[in-house]
mmCIF file of C-alpha atoms in Angstrom:
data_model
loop_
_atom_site.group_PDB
_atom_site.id
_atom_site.type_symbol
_atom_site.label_atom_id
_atom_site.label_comp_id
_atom_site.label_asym_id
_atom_site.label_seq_id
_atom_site.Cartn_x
_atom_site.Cartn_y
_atom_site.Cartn_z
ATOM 1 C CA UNK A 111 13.359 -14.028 -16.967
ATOM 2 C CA UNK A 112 11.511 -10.757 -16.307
ATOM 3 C CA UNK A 113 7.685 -11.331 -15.314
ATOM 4 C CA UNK A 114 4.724 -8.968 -14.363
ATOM 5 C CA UNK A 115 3.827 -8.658 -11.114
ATOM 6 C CA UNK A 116 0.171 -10.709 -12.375
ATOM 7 C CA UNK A 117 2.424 -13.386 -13.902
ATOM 8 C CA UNK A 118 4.677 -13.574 -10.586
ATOM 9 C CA UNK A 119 1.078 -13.845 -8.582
ATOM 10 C CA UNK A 120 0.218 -16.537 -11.088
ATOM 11 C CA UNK A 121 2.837 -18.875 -10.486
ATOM 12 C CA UNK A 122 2.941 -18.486 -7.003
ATOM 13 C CA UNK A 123 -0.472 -19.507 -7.259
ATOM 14 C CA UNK A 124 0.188 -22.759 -9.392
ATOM 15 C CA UNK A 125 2.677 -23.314 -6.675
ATOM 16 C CA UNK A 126 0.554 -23.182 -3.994
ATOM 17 C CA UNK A 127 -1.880 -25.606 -6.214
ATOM 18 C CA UNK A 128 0.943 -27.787 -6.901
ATOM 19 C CA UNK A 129 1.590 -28.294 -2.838
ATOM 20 C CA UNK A 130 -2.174 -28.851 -2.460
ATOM 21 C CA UNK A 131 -2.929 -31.472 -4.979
ATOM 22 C CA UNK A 132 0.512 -33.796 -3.587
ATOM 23 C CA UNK A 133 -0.841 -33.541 -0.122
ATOM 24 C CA UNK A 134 -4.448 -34.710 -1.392
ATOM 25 C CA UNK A 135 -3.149 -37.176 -3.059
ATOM 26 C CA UNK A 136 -1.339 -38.553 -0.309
ATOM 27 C CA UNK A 137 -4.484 -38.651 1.186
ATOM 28 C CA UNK A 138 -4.168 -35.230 3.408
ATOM 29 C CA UNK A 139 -7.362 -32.825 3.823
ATOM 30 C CA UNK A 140 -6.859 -29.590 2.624
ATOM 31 C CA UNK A 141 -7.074 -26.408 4.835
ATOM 32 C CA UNK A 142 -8.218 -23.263 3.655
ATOM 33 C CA UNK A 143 -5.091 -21.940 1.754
ATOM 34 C CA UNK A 144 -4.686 -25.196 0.139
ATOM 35 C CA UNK A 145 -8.191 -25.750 -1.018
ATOM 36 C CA UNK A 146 -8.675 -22.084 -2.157
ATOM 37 C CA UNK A 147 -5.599 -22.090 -4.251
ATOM 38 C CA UNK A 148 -6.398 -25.353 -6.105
ATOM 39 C CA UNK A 149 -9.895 -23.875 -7.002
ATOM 40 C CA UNK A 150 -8.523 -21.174 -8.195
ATOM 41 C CA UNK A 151 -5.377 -22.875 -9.880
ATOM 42 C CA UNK A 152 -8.531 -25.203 -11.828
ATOM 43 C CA UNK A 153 -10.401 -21.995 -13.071
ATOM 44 C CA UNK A 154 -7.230 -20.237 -14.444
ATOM 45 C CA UNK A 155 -6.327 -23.947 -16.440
ATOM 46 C CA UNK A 156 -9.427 -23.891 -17.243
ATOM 47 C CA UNK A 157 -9.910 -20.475 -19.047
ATOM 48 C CA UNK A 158 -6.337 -21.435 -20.541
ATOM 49 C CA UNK A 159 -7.930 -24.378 -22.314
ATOM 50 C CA UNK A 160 -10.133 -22.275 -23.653
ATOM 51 C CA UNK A 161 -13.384 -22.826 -21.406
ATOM 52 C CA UNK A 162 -15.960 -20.085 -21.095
ATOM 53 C CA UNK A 163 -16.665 -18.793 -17.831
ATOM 54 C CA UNK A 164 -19.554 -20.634 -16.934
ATOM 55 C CA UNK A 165 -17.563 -23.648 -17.949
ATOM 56 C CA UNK A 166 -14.621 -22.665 -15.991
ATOM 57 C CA UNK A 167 -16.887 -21.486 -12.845
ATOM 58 C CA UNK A 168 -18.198 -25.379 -13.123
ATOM 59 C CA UNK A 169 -14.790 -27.204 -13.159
ATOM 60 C CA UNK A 170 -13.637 -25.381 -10.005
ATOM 61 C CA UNK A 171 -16.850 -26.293 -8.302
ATOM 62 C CA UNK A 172 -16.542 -30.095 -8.760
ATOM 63 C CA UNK A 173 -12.084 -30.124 -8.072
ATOM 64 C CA UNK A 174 -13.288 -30.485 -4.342
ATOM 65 C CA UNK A 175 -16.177 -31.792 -1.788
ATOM 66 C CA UNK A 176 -16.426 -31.336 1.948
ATOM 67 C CA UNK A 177 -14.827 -34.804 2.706
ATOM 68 C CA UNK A 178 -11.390 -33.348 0.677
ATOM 69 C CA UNK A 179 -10.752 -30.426 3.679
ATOM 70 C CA UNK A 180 -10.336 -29.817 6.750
ATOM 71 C CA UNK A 181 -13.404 -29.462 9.448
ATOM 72 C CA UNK A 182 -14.484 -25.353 9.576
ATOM 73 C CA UNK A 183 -13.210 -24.911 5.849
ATOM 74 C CA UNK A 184 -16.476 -25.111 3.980
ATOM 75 C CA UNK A 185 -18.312 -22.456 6.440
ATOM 76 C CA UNK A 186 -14.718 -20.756 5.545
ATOM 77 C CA UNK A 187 -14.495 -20.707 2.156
ATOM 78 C CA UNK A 188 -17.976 -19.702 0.519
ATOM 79 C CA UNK A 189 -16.582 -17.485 -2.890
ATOM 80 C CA UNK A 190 -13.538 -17.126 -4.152
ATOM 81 C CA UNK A 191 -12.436 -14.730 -6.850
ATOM 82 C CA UNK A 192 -9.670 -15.256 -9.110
ATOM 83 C CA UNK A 193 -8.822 -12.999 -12.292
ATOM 84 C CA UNK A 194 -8.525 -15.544 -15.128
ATOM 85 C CA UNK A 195 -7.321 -14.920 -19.009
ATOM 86 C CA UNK A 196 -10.265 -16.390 -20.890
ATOM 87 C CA UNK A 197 -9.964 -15.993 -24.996
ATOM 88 C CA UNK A 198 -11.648 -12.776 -24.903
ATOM 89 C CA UNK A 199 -9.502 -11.758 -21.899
ATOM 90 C CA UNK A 200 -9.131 -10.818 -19.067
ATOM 91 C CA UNK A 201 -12.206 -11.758 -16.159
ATOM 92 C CA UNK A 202 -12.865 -11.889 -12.575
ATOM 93 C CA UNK A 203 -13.908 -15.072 -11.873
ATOM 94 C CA UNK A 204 -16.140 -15.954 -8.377
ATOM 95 C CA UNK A 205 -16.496 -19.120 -7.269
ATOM 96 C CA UNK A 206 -19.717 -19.126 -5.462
ATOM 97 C CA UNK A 207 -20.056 -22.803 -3.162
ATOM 98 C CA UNK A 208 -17.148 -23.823 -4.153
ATOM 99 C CA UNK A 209 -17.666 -27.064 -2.268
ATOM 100 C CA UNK A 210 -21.261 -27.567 -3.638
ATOM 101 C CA UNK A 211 -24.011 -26.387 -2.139
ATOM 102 C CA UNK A 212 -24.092 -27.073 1.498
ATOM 103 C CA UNK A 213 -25.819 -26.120 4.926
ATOM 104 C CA UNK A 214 -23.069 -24.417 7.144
ATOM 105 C CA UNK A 215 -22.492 -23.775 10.756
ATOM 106 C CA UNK A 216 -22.318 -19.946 11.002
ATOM 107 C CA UNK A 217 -21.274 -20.601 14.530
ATOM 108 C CA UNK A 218 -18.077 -22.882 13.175
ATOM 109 C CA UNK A 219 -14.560 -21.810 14.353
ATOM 110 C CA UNK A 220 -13.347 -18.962 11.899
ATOM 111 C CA UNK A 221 -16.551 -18.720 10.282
ATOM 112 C CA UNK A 222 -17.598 -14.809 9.169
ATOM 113 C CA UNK A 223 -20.266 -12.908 10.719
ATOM 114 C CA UNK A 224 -20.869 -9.993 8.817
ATOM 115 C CA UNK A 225 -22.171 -6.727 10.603
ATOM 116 C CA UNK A 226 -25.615 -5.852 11.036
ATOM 117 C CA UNK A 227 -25.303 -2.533 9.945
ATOM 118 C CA UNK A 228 -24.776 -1.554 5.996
ATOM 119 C CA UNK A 229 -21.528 0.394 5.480
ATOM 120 C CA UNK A 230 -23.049 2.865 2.755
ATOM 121 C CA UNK A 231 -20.939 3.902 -0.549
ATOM 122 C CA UNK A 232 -18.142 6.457 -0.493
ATOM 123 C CA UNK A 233 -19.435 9.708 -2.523
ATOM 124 C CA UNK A 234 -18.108 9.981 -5.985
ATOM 125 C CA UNK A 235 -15.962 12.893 -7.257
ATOM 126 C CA UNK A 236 -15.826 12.054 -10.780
ATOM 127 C CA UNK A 237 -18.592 10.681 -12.587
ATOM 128 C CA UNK A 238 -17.357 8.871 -16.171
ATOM 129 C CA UNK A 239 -19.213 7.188 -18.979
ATOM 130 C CA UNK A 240 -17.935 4.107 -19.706
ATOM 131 C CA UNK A 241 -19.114 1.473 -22.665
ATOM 132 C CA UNK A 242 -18.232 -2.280 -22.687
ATOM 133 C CA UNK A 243 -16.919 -2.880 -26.116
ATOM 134 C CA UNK A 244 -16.872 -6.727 -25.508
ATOM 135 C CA UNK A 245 -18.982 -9.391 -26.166
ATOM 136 C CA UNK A 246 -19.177 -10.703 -22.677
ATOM 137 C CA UNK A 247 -20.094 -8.768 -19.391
ATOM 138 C CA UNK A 248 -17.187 -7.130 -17.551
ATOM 139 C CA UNK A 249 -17.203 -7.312 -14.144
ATOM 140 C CA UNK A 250 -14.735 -4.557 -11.612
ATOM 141 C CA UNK A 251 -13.991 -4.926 -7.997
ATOM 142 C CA UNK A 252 -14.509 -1.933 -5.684
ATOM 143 C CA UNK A 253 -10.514 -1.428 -5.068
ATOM 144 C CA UNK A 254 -9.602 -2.083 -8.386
ATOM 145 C CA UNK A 255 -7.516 0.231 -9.962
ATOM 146 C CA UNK A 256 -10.284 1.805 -12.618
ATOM 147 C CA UNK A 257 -7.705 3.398 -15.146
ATOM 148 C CA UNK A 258 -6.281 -0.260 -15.260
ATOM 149 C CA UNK A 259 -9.192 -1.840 -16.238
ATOM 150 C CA UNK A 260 -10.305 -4.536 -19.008
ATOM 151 C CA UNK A 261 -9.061 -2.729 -21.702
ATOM 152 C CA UNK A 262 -11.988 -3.174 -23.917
ATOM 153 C CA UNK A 263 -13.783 -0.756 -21.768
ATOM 154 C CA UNK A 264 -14.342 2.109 -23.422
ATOM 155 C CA UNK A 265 -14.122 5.531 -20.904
ATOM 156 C CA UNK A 266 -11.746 8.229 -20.253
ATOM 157 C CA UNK A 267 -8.628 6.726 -18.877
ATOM 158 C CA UNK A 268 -6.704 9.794 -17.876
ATOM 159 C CA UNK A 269 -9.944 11.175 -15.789
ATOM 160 C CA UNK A 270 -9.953 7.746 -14.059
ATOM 161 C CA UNK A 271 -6.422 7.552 -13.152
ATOM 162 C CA UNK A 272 -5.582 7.078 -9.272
ATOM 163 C CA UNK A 273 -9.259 6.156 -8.564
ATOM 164 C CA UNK A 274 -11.759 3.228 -7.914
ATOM 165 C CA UNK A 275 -15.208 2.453 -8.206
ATOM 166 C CA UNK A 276 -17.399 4.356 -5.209
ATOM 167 C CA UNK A 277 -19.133 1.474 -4.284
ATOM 168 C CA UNK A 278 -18.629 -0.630 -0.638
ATOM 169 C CA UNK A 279 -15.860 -2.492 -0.243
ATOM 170 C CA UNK A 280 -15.859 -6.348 -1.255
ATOM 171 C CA UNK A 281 -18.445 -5.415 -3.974
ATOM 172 C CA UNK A 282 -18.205 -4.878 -7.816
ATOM 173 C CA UNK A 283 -19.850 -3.133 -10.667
ATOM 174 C CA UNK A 284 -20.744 -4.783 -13.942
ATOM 175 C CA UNK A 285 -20.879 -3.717 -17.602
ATOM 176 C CA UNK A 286 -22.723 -5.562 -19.886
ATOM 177 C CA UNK A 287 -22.220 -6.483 -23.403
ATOM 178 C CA UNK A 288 -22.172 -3.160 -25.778
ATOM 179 C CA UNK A 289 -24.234 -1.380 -22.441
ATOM 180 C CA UNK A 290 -23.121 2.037 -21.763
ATOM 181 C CA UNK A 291 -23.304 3.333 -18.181
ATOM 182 C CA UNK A 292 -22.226 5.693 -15.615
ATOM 183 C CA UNK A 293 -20.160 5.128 -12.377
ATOM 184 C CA UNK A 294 -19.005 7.098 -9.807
ATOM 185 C CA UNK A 295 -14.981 6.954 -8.805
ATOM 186 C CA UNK A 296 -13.452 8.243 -5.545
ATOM 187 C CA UNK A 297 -9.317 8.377 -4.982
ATOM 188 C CA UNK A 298 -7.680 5.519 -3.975
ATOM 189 C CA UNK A 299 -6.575 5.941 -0.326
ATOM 190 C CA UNK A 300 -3.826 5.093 1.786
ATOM 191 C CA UNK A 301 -0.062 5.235 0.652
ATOM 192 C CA UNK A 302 -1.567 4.984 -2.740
ATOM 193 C CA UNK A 303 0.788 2.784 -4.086
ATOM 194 C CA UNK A 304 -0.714 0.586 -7.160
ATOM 195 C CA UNK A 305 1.105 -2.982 -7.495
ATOM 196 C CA UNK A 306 -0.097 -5.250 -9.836
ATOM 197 C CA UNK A 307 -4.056 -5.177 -11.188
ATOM 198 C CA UNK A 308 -2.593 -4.441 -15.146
ATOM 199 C CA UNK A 309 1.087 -3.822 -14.792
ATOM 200 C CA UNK A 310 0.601 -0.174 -16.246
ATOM 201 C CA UNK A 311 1.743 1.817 -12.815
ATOM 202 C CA UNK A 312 3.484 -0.558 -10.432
ATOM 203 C CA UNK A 313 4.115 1.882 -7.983
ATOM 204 C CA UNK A 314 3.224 4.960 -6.372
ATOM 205 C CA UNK A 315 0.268 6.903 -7.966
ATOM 206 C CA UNK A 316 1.816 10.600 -7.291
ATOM 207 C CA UNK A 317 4.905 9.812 -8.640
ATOM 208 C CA UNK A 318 6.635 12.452 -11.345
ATOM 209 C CA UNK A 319 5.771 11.170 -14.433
ATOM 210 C CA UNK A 320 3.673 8.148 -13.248
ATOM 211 C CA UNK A 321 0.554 8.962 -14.795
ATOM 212 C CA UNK A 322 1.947 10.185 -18.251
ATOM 213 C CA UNK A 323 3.871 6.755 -18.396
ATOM 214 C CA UNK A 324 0.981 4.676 -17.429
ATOM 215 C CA UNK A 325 -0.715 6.576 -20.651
ATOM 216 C CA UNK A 326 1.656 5.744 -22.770
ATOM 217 C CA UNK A 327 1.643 2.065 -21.418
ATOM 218 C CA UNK A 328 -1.892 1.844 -22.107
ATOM 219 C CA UNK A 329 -1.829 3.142 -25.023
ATOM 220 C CA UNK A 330 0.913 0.867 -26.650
ATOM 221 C CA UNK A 331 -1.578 -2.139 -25.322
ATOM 222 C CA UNK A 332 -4.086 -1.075 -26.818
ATOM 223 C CA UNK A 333 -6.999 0.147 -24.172
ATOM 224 C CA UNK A 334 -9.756 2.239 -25.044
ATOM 225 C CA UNK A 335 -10.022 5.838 -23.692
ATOM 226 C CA UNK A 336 -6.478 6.556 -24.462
ATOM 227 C CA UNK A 337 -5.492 7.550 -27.904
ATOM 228 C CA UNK A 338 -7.531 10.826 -27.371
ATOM 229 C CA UNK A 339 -5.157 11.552 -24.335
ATOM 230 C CA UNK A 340 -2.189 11.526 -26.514
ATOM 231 C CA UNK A 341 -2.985 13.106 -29.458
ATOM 232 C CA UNK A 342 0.227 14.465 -31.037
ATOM 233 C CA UNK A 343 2.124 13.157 -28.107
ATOM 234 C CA UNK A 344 5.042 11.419 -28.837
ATOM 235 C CA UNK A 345 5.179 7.579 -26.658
ATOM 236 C CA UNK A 346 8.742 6.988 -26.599
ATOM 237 C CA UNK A 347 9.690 10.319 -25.424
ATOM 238 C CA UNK A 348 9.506 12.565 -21.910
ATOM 239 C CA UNK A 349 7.104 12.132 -19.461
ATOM 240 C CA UNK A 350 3.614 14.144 -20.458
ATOM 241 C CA UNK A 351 3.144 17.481 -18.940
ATOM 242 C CA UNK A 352 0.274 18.394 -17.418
ATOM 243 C CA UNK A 353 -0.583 20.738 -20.187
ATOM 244 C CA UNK A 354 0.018 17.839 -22.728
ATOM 245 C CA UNK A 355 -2.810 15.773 -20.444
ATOM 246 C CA UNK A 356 -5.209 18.334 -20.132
ATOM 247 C CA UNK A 357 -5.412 19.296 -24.059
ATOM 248 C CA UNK A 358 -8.712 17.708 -24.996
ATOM 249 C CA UNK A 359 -10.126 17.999 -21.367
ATOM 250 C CA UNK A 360 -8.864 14.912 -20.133
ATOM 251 C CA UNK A 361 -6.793 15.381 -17.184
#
């Protein structure tokens, strides 16, 4: 059976959920893995049964307390972020306390200290105007892949292709309902290899025909920012040429 990278993460997710609610229920504490994948495993079911977010955000909160894991996991384990397919589609969802709000011990074994100094925002080389079409806020992760993003964004795909938000790292930008903003996008770095996020590159960024392929992918799923790109372009055919990408100004 042939899955997407996301669906392959997905069920090794469940999986890892699975193994954590047998060894609760023999009456095992969780450690970190454990606990963070049945959190995340209960906001995913969740969205599939059609919860909102808030909703969903609530039911992973109450799956576990500080008596269900180990010692050190709680001062651990403050957020965890999980991409979830709600109705409307598909979210980032963080999971602020997940174990309730508690006091913790910033001193505990594996605890994080962050650093005093603020590590500033890379400077942007392409600045793109980008509209949330949806009726709920959209929220993007600093690495995130932008030309993969929710699809009911509304921006120039092509222009954003091989880059990320130029914010810090850990951090994320968010569009509002119908709110129209600008952001700032720097390359991707290292081997620049894109696994996963959508399923519209899958592997390296700068490879022949990579970018014209992710187009069409896009474009036969319907995301915004596209069809302009490939105006009198045929889908099933070659790959684009860069003169076929740059008609309209968009490469």
């Amino acid at each position: 059976m042939p899955l997407t990278p996301t669906e392959r993460d997905r069920l090794l997710l469940f999986t890892a959920a699975e193994l954590a609610r047998a060894r609760r229920a023999r009456g095992l504490r969780l450690n970190v893995p454990e606990a963070t994948a049945l959190i995340a495993d209960t906001v995913c079911e969740a969205a599939r049964d059609g919860l909102r977010l808030a909703d969903a955000l609530e039911r992973g909160r109450g799956v576990l307390g500080p008596d269900d894991v180990l010692p050190g996991v709680v001062d651990i384990v403050t957020e965890i972020q999980v991409e979830a397919v709600f109705e409307d589609g598909t979210r980032l969802a963080a999971i602020s306390e997940p174990f309730g709000p508690l006091e913790r011990d910033d001193c505990a074994p594996g605890a994080v200290l962050p650093a005093s100094d603020t590590v500033a925002a890379p400077d942007p080389v392409v600045i793109l105007t980008v509209t949330n079409t949806a009726a709920v806020p959209v929220s993007v992760t600093s690495h995130f892949h932008f030309f993969e993003a929710n699809p009911r964004l509304d921006f120039d795909r092509a222009a954003a292709y091989g880059l990320r938000l130029a914010v810090a790292a850990g951090s994320s930008t968010r569009f509002d309902a119908g709110a129209t903003v600008e952001v700032g996008l720097v390359p991707v770095g290292g081997d620049r290899i894109a696994i996963g996020f959508a399923g519209l590159v899958d592997g390296p960024l700068d490879a022949p025909g990579a970018k014209g392929e992710a187009l069409r992918r896009a474009a036969a799923c319907g995301y915004l920012g596209v069809a302009a790109d490939l105006t009198g372009a045929d889908l099933t055919g070659a790959d684009l040429t860069d003169a076929e990408l740059t008609e309209g100004g968009r490469a």
